[in-house]
Short mmCIF file of C-alpha atoms in Angstrom, two decimals:
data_model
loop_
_atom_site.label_atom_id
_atom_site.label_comp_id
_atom_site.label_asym_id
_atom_site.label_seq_id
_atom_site.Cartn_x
_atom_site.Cartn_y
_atom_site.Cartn_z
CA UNK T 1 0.00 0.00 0.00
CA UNK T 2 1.49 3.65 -0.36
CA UNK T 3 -0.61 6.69 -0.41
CA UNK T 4 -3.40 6.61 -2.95
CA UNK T 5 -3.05 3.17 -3.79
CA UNK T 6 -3.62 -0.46 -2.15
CA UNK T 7 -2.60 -4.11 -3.39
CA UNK T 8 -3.24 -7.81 -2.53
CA UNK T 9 -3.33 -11.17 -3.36
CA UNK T 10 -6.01 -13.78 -1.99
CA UNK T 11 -5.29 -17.59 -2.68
CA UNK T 12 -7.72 -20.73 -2.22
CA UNK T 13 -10.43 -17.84 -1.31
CA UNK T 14 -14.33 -18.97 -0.29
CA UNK T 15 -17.08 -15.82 0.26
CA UNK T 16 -19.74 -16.86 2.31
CA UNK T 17 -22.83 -14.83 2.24
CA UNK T 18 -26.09 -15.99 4.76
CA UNK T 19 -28.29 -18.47 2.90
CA UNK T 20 -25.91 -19.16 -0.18
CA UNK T 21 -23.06 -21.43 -0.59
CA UNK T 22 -20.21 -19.97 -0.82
CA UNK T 23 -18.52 -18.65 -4.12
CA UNK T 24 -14.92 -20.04 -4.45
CA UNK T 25 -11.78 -18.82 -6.62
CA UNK T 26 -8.35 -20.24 -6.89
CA UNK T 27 -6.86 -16.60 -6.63
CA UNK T 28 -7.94 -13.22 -6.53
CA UNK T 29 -5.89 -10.00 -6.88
CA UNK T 30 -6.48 -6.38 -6.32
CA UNK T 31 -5.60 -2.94 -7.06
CA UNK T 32 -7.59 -0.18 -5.09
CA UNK T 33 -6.92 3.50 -6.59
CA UNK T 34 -8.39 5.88 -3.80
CA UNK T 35 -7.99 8.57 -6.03
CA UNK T 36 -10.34 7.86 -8.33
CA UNK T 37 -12.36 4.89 -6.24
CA UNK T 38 -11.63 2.18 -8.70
CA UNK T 39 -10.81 -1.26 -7.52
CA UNK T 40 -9.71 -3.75 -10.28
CA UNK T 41 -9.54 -7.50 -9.34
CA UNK T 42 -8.35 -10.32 -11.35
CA UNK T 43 -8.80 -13.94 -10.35
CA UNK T 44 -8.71 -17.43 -11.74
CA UNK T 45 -10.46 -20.66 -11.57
CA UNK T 46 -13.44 -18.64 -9.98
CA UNK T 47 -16.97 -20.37 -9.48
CA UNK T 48 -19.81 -18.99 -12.29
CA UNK T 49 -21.81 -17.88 -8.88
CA UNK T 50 -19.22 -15.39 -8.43
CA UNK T 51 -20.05 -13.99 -11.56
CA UNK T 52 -23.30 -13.76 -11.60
CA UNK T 53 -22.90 -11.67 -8.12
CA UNK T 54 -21.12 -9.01 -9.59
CA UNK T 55 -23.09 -8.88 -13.12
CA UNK T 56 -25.56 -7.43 -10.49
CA UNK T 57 -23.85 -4.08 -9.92
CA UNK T 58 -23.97 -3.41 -13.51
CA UNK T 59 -27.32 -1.93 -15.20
CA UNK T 60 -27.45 -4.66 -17.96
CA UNK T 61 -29.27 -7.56 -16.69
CA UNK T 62 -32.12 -6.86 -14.79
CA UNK T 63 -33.79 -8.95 -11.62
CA UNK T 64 -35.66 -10.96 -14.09
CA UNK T 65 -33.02 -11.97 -16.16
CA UNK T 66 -30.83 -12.88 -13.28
CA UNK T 67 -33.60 -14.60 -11.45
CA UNK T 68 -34.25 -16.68 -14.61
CA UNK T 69 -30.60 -17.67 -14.82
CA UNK T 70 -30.65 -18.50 -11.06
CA UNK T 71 -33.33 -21.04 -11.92
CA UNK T 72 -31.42 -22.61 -14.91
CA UNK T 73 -28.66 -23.61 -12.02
CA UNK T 74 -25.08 -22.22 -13.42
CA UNK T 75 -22.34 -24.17 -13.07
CA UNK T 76 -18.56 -24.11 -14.07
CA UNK T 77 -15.53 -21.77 -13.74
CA UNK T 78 -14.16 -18.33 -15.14
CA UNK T 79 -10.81 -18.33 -15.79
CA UNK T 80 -8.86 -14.83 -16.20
CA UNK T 81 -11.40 -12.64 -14.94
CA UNK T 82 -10.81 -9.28 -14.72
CA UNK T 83 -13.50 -7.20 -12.38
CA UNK T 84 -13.11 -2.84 -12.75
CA UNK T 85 -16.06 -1.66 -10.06
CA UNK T 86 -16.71 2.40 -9.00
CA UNK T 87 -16.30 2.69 -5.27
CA UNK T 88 -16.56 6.36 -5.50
CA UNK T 89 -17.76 8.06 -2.40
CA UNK T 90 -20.65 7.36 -0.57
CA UNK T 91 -22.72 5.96 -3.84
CA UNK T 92 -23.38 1.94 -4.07
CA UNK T 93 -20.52 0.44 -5.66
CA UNK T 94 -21.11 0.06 -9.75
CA UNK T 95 -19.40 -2.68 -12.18
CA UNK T 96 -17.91 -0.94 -14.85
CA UNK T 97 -16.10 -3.73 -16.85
CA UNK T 98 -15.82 -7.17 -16.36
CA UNK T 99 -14.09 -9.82 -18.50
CA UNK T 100 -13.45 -13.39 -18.37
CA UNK T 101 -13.01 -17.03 -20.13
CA UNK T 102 -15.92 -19.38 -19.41
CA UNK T 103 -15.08 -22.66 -19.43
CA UNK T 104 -17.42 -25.99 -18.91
CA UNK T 105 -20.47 -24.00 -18.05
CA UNK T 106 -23.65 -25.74 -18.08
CA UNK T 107 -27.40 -24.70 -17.84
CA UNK T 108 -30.48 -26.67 -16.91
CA UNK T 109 -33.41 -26.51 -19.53
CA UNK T 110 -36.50 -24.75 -18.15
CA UNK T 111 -39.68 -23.03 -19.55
CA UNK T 112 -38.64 -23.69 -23.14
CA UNK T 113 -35.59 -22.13 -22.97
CA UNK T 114 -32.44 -24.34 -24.07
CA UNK T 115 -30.41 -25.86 -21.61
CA UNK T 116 -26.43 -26.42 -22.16
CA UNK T 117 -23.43 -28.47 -20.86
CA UNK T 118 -19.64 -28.23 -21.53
CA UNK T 119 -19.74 -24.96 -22.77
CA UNK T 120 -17.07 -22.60 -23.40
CA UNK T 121 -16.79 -18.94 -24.61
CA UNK T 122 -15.06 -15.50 -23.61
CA UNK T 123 -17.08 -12.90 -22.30
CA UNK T 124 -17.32 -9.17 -22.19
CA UNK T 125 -19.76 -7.28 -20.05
CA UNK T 126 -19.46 -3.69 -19.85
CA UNK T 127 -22.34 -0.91 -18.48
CA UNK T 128 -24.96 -1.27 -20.65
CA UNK T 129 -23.89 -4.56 -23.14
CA UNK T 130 -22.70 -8.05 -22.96
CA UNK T 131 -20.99 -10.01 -25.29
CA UNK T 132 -20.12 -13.48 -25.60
CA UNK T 133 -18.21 -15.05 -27.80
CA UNK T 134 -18.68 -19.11 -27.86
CA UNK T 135 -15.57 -21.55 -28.81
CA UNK T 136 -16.81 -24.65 -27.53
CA UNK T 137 -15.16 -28.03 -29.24
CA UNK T 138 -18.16 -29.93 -27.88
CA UNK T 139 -21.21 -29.22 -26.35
CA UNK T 140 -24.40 -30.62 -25.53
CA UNK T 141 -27.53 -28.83 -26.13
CA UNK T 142 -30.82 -29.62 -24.34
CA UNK T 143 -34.06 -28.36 -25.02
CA UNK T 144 -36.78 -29.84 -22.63
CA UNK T 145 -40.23 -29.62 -23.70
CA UNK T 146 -39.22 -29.33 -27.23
CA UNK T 147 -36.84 -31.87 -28.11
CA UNK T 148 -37.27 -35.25 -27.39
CA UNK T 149 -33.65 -36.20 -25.83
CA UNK T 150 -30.32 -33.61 -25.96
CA UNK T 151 -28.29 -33.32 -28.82
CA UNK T 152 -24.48 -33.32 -29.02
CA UNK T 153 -22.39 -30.68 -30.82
CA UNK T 154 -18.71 -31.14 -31.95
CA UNK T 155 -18.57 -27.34 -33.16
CA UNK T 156 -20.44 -24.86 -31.34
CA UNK T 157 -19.30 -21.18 -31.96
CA UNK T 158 -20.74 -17.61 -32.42
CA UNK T 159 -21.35 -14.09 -31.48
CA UNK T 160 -24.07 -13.26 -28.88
CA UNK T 161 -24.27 -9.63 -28.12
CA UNK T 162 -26.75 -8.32 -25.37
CA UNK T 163 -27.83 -4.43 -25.15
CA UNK T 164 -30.62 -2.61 -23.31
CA UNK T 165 -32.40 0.51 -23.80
CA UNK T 166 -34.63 1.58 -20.73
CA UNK T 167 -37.13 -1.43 -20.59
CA UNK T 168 -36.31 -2.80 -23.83
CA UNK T 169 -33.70 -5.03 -25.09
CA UNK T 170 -31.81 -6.69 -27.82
CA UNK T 171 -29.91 -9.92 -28.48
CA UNK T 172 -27.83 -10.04 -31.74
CA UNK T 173 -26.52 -13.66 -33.41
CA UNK T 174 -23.51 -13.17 -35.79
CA UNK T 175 -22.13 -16.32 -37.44
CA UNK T 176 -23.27 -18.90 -35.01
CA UNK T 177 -22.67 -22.50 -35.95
CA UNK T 178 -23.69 -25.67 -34.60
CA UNK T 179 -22.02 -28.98 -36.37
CA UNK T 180 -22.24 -32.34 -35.94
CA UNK T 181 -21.77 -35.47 -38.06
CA UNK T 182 -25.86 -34.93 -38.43
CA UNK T 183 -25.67 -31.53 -39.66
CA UNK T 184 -24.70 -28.04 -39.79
CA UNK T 185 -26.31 -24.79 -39.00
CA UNK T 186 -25.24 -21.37 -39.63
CA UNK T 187 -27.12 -18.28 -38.56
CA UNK T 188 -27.64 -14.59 -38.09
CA UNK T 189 -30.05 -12.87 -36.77
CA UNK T 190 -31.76 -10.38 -34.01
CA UNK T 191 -34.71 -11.05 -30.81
CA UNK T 192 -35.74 -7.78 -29.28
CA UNK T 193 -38.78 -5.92 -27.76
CA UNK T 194 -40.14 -2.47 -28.58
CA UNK T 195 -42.14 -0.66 -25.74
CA UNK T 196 -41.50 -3.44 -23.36
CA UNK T 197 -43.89 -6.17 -25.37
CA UNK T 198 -43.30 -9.52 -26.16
CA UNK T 199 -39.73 -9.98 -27.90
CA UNK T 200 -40.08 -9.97 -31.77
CA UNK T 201 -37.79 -12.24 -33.64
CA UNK T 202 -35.88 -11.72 -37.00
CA UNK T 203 -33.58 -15.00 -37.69
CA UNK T 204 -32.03 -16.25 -40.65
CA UNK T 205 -30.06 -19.45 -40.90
CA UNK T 206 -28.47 -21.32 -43.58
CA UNK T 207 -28.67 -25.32 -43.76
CA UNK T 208 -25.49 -26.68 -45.46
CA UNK T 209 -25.71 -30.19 -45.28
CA UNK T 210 -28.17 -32.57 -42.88
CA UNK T 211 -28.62 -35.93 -42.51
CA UNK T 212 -32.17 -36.98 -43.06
CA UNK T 213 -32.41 -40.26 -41.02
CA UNK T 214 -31.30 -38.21 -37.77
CA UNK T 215 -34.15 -35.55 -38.19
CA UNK T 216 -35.79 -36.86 -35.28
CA UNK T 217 -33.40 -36.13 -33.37
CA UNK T 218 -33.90 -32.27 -33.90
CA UNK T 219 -37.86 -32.31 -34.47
CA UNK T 220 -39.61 -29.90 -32.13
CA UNK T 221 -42.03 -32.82 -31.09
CA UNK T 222 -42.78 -31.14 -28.18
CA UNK T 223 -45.03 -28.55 -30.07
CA UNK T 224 -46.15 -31.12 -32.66
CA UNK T 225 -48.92 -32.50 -33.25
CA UNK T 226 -48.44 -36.67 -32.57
CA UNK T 227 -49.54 -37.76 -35.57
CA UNK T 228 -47.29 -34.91 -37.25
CA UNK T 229 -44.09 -36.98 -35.64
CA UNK T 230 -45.43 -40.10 -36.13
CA UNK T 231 -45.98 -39.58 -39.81
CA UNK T 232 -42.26 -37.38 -40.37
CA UNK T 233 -40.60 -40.43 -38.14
CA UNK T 234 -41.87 -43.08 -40.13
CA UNK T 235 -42.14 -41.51 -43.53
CA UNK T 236 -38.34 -40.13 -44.31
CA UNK T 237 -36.16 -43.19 -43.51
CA UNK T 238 -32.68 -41.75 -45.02
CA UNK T 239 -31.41 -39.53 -47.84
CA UNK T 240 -29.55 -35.98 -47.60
CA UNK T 241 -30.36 -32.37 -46.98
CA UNK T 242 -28.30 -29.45 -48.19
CA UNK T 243 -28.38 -25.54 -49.73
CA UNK T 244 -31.49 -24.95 -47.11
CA UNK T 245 -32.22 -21.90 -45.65
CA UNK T 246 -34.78 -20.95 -42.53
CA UNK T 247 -36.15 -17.99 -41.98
CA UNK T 248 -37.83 -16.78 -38.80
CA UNK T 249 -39.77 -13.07 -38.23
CA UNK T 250 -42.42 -12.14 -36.59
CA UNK T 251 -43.73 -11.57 -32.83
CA UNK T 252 -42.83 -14.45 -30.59
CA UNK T 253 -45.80 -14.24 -28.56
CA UNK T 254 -47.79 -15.55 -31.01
CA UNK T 255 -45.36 -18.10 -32.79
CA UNK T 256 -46.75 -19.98 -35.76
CA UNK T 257 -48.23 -17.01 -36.75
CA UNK T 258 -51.57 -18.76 -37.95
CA UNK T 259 -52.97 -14.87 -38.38
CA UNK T 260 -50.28 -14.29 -40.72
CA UNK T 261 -48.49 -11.52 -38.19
CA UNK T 262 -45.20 -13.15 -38.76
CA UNK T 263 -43.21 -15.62 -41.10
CA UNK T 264 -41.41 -19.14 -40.41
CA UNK T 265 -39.93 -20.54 -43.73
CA UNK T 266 -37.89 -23.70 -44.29
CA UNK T 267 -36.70 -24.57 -47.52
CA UNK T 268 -34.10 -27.49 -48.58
CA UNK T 269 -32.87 -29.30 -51.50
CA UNK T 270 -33.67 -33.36 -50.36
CA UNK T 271 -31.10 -35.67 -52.37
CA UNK T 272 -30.92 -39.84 -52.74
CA UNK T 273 -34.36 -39.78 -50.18
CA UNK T 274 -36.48 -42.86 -48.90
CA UNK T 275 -40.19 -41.96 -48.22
CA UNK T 276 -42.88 -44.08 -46.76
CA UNK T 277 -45.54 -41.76 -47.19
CA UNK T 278 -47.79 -44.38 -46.11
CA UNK T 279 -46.26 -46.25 -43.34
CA UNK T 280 -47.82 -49.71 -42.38
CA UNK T 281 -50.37 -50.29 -45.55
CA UNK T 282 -47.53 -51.95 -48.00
CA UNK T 283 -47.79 -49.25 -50.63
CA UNK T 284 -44.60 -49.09 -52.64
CA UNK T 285 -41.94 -46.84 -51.19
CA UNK T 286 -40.31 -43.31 -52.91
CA UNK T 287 -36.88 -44.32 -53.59
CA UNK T 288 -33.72 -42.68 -54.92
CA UNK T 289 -35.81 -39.26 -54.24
CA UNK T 290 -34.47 -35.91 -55.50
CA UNK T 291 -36.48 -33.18 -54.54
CA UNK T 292 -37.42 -29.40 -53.56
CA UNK T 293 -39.05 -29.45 -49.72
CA UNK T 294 -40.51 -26.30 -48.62
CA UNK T 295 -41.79 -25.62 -45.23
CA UNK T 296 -44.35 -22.37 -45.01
CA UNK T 297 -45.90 -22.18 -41.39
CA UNK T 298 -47.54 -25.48 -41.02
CA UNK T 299 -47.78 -26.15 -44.19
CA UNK T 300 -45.15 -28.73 -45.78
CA UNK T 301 -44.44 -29.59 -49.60
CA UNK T 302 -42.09 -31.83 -50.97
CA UNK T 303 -41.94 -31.59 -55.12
CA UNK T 304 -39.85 -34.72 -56.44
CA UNK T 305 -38.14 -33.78 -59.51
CA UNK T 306 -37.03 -37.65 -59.46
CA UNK T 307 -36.98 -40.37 -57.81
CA UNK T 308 -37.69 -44.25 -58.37
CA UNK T 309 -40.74 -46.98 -57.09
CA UNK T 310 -40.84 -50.45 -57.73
CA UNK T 311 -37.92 -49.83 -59.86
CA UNK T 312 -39.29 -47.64 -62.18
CA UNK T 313 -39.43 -44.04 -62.80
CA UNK T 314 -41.22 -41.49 -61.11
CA UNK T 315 -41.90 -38.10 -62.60
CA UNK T 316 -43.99 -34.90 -61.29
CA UNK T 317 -44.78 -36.62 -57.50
CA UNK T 318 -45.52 -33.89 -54.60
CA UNK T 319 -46.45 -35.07 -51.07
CA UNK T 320 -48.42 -32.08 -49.14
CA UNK T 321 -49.24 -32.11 -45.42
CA UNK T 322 -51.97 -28.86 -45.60
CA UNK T 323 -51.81 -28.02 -41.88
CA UNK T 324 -48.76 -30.14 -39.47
CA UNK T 325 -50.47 -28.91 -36.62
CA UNK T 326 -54.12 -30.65 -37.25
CA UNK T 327 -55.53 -33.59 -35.69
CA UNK T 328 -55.75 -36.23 -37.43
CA UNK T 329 -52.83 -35.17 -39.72
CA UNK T 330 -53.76 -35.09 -43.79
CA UNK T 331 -51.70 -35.91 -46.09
CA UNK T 332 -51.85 -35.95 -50.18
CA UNK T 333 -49.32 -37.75 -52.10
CA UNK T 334 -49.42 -37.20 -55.97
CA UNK T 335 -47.38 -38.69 -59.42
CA UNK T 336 -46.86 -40.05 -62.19
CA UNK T 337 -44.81 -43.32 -62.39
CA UNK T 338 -43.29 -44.95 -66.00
CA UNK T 339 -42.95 -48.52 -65.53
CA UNK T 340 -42.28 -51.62 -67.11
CA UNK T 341 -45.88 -53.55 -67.26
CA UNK T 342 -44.56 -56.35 -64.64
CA UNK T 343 -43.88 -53.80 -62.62
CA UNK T 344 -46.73 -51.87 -62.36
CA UNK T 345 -48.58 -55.12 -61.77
CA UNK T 346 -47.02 -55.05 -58.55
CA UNK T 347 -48.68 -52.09 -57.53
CA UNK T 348 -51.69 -54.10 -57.36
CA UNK T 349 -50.19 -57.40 -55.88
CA UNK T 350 -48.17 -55.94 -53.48
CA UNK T 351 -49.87 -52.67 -52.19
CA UNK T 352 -52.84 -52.66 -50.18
CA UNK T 353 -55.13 -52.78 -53.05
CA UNK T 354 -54.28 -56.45 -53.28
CA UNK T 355 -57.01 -56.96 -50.89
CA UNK T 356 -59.38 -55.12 -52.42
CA UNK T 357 -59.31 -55.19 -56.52
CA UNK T 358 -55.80 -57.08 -56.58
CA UNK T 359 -57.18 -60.81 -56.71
CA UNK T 360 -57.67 -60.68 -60.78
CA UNK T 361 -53.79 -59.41 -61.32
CA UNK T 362 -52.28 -62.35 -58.94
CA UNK T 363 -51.98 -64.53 -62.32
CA UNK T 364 -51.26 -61.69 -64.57
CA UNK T 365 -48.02 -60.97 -66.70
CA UNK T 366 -47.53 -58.27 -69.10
CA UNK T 367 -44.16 -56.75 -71.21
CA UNK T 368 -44.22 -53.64 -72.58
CA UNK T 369 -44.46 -50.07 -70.98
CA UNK T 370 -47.39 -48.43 -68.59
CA UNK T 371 -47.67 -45.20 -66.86
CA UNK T 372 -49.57 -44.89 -63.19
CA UNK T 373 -50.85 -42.06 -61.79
CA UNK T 374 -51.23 -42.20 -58.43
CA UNK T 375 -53.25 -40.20 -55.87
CA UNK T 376 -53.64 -40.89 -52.63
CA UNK T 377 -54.92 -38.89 -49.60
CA UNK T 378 -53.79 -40.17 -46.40
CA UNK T 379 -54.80 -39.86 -42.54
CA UNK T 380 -52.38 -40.40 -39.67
CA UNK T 381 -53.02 -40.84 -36.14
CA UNK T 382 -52.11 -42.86 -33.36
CA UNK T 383 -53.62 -45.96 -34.57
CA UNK T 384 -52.17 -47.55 -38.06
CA UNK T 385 -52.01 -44.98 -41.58
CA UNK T 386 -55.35 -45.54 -43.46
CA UNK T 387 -55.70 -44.43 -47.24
CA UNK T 388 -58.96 -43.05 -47.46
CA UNK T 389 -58.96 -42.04 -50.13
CA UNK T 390 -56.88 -43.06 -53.66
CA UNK T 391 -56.91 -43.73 -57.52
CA UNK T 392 -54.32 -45.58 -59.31
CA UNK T 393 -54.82 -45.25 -63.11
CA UNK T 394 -53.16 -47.47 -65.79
CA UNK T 395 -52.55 -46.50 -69.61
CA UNK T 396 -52.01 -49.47 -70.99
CA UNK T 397 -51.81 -48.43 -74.52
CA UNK T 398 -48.27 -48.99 -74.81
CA UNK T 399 -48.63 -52.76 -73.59
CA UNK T 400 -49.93 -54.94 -76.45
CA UNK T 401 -52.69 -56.98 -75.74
CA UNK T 402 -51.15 -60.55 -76.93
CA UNK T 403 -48.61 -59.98 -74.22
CA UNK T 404 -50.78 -59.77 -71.62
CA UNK T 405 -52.95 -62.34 -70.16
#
């Protein structure tokens, strides 16, 4: 200590406040300038508690915001945190800076809002704006009442930046990726409120590449409809995603925007696909599928610009789900397949129309060329798919008639 300044060093240190556990640190150090009433402290291996007791004394997060993250139960350290607070005079002591490396932090899921564990980023918090930078190698992301089981990430990274204006606030998203070997995510975007309302979202995201067969995995079946994830489980059995985009804007209060005060788009280009658009009723699988799928609110379209059944050619073949929110879900499958005549016997004999008009067509051989349209509408709900409606027309003009029999 000399005259307008004081210095220490604190080792193995524990602060114990009345109904709290105490907040620990390896080491803390400390420069006090009377002159000015600024007291910087740096410290390492200090618990996230600690933290979250001094982001108090800034203006930034509010009571809700740190009651919230109370709830969601922080753990992990800060490494190489650096603390500037104004102890000027007789006023309550005010954060001014604080900086730090957050390493294995992890966050319960609650209320809809994603959980994390094994994350790491650098952060920045300053009067009136945070930002945190995220570097994590691997992390695991949990969403409870959304997601069905948490996912893991082996590249999690981005810009968050956090600002407030009087009551209203604004979070930013520059460049943040999640990867795995299921997929990878890229996005941009803003969530703020205006007048102290509901937060209003403006997100955009690109879709590289994705895995198809883990889409489950990442399905918001928590605000589904059943049948909706029943049908989407069942129906696309593999293939790949890739140049997809999603778009997100509108007011979050009143997310999916059935009054048409806001816009969720999903868009992808669907490559080498398997659909069973009717699972359990033997109708002939979409195979080989290359196609255009196009998510606008609830509705969903997928427009095949090729793909293969019963080893023939398919041409022109949309599957439409009007509404993925109803109950029972709808769906309409559509197109036009060119097939060798054997083949498109099998539509008959192996389909669920074998049942019903396919006894005359067990004996039945034919060469030559046919094209099938088919259209089918299709209910799902808990209990077994059931066709309720569909047409399967034949030209058999191509097919000469001493061939068949």
């Amino acid at each position: 200590r000399n005259r307008s300044n004081s210095t220490g060093r604190l080792s193995d240190v524990a602060v114990h406040a009345a109904g709290q556990d105490p907040w620990r640190a390896e080491e803390l150090t400390f420069r006090y300038e009377s002159a000015g009433g600024l007291l910087t402290t740096a410290g390492r291996g200090a618990d996230l508690a600690l933290l979250a007791e001094v982001s108090q004394l800034g203006k930034l997060l509010d009571t809700a915001t740190l009651t919230r993250l109370d709830a969601m139960q922080p753990k992990g350290l800060v490494e190489d945190l650096r603390v500037q607070l104004s102890l000027a005079g007789d006023k309550p002591a005010r954060l001014l800076a604080l900086d730090g490396r957050l390493a294995g932090v992890s966050l319960i899921s609650i209320d809809r809002w994603p959980g994390v564990e094994d994350l790491n980023a650098a952060l920045t918090l300053r009067d009136d704006a945070l930002r945190i930078r995220v570097d994590s190698p691997r992390a695991r992301v949990w969403w409870a009442e959304v997601w069905r089981a948490p996912v893991d990430f082996e590249r999690l990274e981005g810009d968050l930046m956090l600002s407030r204006s009087g009551a209203d606030w604004r979070v930013g998203l520059r460049q943040f990726v999640a990867a795995n070997d299921d997929l990878m995510l890229i996005g941009d975007g803003e969530v703020g409120t205006v007048g102290g309302g509901a937060p209003h979202l403006s997100l955009a995201f690109r879709l590289p590449r994705m895995q198809l067969s883990e889409l489950d995995h990442y399905l918001p079946a928590g605000i589904m409809s059943p049948s909706a994830v029943r049908w989407l489980d069942d129906a696309i059995q593999q293939g790949t995603a890739g140049n997809g985009r999603l778009l997100v804007a509108g007011d979050g209060a009143t997310f999916p925007w059935r009054e048409g005060n806001g816009r969720f788009v999903a868009q992808a280009e669907v490559s080498d696909a398997v659909l069973d658009y009717a699972p359990d009723r033997n109708w002939p699988r979409l195979e080989s599928l290359d196609a255009r799928l196009a998510l606008e609110g609830t509705r969903l379209q997928v427009t095949a610009a090729g793909g293969r059944i019963l080893d023939s050619d398919v041409t022109g073949a949309d599957a439409t789900i009007p509404d993925l929110s109803a109950r029972p879900l709808k769906v309409g499958v559509s197109g036009t397949v060119l097939a060798a005549a054997e083949n498109a016997l099998r539509i008959f004999r192996d389909s669920e129309l074998r049942d019903r008009i396919g006894g005359p067509f067990r004996e039945w051989h034919a060469q030559g060329n046919v094209g099938i349209d088919l259209n089918l509408d299709i209910t799902v709900t808990k209990q077994p798919v059931v066709v309720t409606h569909g047409t399967a027309e034949l030209d058999l003009a191509s097919v000469p008639s001493r061939t068949a029999c």
